[in-house]
Short mmCIF file of C-alpha atoms in Angstrom, two decimals:
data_model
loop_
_atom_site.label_atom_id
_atom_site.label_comp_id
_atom_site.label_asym_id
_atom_site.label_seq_id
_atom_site.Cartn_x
_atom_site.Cartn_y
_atom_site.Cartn_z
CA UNK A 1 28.40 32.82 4.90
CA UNK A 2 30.93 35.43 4.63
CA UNK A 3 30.02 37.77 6.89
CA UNK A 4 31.16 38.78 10.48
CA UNK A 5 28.26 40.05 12.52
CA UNK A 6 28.01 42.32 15.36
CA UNK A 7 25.38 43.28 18.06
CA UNK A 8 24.04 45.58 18.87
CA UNK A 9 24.60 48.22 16.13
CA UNK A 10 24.19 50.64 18.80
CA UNK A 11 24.78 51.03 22.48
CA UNK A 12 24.23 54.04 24.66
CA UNK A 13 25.57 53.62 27.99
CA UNK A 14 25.98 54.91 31.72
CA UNK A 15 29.43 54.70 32.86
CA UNK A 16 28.36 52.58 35.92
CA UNK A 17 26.61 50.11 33.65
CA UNK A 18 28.03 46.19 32.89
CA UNK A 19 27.46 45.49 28.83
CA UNK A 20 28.70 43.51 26.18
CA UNK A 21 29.61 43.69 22.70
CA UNK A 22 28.95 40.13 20.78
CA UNK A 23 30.51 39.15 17.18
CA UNK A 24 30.37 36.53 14.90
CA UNK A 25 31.45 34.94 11.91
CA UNK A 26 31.36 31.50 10.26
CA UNK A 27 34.18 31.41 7.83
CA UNK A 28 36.16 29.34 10.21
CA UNK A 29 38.57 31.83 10.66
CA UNK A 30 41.09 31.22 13.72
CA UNK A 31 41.91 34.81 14.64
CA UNK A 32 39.55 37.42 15.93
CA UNK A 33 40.18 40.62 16.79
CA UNK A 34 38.38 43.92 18.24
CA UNK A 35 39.26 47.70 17.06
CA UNK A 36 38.45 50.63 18.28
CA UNK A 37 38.33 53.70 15.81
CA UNK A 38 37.30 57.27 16.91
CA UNK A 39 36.19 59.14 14.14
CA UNK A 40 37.88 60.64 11.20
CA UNK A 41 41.06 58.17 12.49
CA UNK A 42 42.10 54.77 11.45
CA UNK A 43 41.02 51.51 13.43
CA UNK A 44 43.22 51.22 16.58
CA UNK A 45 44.07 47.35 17.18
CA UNK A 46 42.52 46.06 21.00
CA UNK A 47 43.12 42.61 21.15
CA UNK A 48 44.05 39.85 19.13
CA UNK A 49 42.36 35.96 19.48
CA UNK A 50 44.22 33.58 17.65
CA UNK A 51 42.77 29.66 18.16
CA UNK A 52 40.47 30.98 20.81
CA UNK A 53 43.47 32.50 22.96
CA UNK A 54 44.20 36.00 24.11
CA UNK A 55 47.81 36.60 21.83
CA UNK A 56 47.87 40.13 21.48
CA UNK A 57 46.56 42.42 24.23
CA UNK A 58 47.39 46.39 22.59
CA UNK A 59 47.87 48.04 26.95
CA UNK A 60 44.10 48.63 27.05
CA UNK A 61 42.10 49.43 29.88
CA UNK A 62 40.66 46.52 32.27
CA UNK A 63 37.33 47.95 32.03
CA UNK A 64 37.33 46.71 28.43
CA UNK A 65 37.21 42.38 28.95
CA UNK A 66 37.66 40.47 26.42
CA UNK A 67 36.69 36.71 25.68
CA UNK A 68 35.85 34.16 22.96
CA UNK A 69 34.23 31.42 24.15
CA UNK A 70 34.62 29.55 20.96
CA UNK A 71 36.13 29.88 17.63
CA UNK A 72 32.90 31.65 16.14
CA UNK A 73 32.24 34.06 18.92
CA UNK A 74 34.09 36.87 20.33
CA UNK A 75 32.71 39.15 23.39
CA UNK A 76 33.91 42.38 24.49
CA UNK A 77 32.90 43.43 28.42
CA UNK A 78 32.60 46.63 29.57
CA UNK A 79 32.72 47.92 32.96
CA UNK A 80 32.87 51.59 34.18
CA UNK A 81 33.91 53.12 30.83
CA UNK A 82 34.62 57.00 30.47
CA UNK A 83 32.80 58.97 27.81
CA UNK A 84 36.22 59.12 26.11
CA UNK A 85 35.51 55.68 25.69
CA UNK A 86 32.65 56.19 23.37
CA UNK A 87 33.93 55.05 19.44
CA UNK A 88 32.93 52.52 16.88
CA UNK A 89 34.08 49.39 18.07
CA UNK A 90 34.81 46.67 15.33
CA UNK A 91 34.68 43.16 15.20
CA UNK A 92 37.37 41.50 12.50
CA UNK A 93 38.43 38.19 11.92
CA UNK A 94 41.05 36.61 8.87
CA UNK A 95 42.01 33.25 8.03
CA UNK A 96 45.46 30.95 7.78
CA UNK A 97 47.19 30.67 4.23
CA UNK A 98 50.53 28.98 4.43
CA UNK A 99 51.18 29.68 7.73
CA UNK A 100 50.43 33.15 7.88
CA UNK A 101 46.80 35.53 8.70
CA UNK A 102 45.57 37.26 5.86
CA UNK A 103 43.42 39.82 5.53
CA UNK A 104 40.99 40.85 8.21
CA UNK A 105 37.19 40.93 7.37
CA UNK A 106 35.13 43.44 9.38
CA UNK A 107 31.80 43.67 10.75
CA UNK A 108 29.71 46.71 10.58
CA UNK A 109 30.78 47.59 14.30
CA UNK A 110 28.71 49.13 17.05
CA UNK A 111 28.86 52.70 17.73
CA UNK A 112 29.41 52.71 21.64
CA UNK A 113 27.91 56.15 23.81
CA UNK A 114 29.44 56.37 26.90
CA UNK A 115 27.04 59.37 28.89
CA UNK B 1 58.49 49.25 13.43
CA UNK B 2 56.05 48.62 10.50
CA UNK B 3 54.25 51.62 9.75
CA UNK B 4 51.96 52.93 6.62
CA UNK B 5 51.86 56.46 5.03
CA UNK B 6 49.43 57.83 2.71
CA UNK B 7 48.28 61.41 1.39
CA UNK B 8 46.27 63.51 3.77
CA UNK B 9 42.69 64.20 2.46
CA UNK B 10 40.48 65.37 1.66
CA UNK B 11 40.72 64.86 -2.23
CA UNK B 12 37.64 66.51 -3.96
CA UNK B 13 37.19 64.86 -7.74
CA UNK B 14 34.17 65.65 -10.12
CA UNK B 15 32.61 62.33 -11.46
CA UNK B 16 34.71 60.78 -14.24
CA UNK B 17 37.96 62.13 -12.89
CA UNK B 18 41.39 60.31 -12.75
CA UNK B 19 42.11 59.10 -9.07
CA UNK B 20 45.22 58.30 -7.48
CA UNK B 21 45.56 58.31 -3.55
CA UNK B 22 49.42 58.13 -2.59
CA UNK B 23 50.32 54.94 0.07
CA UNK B 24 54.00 54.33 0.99
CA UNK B 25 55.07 51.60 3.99
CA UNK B 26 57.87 50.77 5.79
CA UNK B 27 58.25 47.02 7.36
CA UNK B 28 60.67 44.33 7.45
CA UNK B 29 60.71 41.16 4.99
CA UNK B 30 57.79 40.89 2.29
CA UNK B 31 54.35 42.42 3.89
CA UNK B 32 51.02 41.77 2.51
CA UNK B 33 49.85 45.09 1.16
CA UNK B 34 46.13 45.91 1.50
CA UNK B 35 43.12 48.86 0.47
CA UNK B 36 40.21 49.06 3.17
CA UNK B 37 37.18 51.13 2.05
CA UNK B 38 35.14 52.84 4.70
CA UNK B 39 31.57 54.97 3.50
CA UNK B 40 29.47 56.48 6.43
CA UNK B 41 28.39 54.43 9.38
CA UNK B 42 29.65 51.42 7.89
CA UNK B 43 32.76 48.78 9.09
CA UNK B 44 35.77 48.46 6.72
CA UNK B 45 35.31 46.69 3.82
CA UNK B 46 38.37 45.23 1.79
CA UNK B 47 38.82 46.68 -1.46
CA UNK B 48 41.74 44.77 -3.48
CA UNK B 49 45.21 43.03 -1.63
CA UNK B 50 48.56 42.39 -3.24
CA UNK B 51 50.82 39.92 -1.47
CA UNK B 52 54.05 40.39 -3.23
CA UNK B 53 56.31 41.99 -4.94
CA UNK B 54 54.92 43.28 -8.37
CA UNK B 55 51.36 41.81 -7.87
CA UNK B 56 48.54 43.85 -9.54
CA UNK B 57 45.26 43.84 -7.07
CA UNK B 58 42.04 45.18 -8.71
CA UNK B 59 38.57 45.65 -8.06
CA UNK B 60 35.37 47.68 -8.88
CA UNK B 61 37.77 49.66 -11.60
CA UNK B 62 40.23 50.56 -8.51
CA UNK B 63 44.05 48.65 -9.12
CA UNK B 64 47.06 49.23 -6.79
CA UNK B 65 50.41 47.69 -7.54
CA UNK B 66 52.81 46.59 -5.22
CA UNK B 67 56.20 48.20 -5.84
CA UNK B 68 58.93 46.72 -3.75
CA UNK B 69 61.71 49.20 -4.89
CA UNK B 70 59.69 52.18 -3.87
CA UNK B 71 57.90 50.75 -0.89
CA UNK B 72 54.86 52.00 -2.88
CA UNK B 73 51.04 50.72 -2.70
CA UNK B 74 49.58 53.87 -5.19
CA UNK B 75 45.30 53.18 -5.65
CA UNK B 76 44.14 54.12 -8.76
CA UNK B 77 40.92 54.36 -10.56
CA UNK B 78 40.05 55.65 -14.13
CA UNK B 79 37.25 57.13 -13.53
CA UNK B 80 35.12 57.70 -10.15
CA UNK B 81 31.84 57.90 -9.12
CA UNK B 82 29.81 59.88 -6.77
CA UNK B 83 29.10 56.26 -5.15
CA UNK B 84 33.10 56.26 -4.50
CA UNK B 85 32.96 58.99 -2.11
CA UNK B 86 34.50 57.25 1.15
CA UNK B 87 37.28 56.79 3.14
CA UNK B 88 40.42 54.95 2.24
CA UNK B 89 42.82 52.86 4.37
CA UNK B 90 45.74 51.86 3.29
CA UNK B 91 47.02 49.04 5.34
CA UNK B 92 49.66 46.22 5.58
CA UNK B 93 50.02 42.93 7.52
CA UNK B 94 53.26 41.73 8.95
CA UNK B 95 55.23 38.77 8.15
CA UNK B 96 54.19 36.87 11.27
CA UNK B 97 50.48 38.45 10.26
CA UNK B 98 49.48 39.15 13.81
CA UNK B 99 47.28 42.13 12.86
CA UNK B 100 46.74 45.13 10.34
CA UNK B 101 48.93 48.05 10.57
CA UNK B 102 46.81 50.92 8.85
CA UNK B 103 47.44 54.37 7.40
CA UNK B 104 45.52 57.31 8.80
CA UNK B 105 43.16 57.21 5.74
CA UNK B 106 42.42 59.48 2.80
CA UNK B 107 38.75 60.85 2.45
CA UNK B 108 37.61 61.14 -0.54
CA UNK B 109 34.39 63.49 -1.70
CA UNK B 110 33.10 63.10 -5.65
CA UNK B 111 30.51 65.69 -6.90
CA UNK B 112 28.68 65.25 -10.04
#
């Protein structure tokens, strides 16, 4: 399986709603990260999971909650988002070799509607 | 800090033309050097990866080179296709390899 998979593809959402994004892979990678990436623009880095711990947090927002509750799964939370919020949020994860992470491997992403 | 530079799209080819789309970094140490491919509605997808100095990273007909002495990261391809019309991220990764630093991307639009 070399895949990383995230759910739901789409999301349309109030801004006083609670959801989550879900992703995962089964590569056995140790880091896991979430991007954001507004459109025509590069990926913007979120956070950064490395052996299931928060190592790189990028100043965003506490409406946006991260957590990986094991080394295949990583959530995002979201709480009272703006619709400035809205993007394609991706899911990535890369592997170890000789000490150092490698490249990322993405998921397809969910495009996120904030309304 | 690390940072990644490459030509401003859009580039407009007709099929079977010579690509090249221009990627430059700055960063500290020996970087991993990387081309992301993005087409509509889709996540990244990893093209071809050079890890040092001088290595040659190919795939699909696309090659990129990494040249230390110009800080350089060029992709190439012979000849495209209409099924090549994407985006394209240049990126590298640190030494420490914490997380990808990309470029702002270069569309690129093939007619046939």
């Amino acid at each position: 399986d070399t895949e990383v998979t995230q759910t739901p593809k789409h999301l349309v959402m109030g801004m006083t709603n609670k959801k989550s994004l879900k992703c995962e892979q089964h590569m056995g990678h140790r880091a896991m990260y979430w991007y954001k990436q507004k459109a025509k623009k590069p990926p913007e880095l979120m956070f950064v999971y490395s052996y299931e711990k928060l190592s790189i947090n990028e100043s965003v927002p506490s409406r946006f909650s991260p957590e990986c509750p094991n080394s295949s799964l990583l959530n995002l939370h979201l709480h009272a988002l703006q619709p400035e919020d809205s993007a394609l949020y991706l899911c990535a994860s890369s592997y170890l070799d000789r000490g150092r992470y490698t490249e990322a491997f993405f998921g397809q992403g969910t495009r996120l509607t904030v309304v | 800090g690390d940072s990644v530079t490459q030509m401003e799209g859009p580039v407009t080819l007709s099929e079977e033309a010579f690509l090249t789309i221009n990627c430059t970094y700055t960063a500290t140490g020996y970087p991993s050097l990387f081309w992301y491919v993005q087409y509509p509605g889709e996540g990244l997808q990893l093209l071809l990866k050079a890890t040092k100095a001088d290595d040659k990273g190919s795939n699909k007909g696309f090659e990129a080179t990494y040249r230390k002495e110009t800080t350089s990261f060029h992709l190439e391809k012979g000849s495209v296709q209409v099924s090549d019309s994407a985006v394209y991220f240049c990126a590298l990764s640190d030494q420490a390899g914490t997380a990808l630093i990309f470029g702002k991307g270069t569309t690129l639009s093939v007619s046939s």
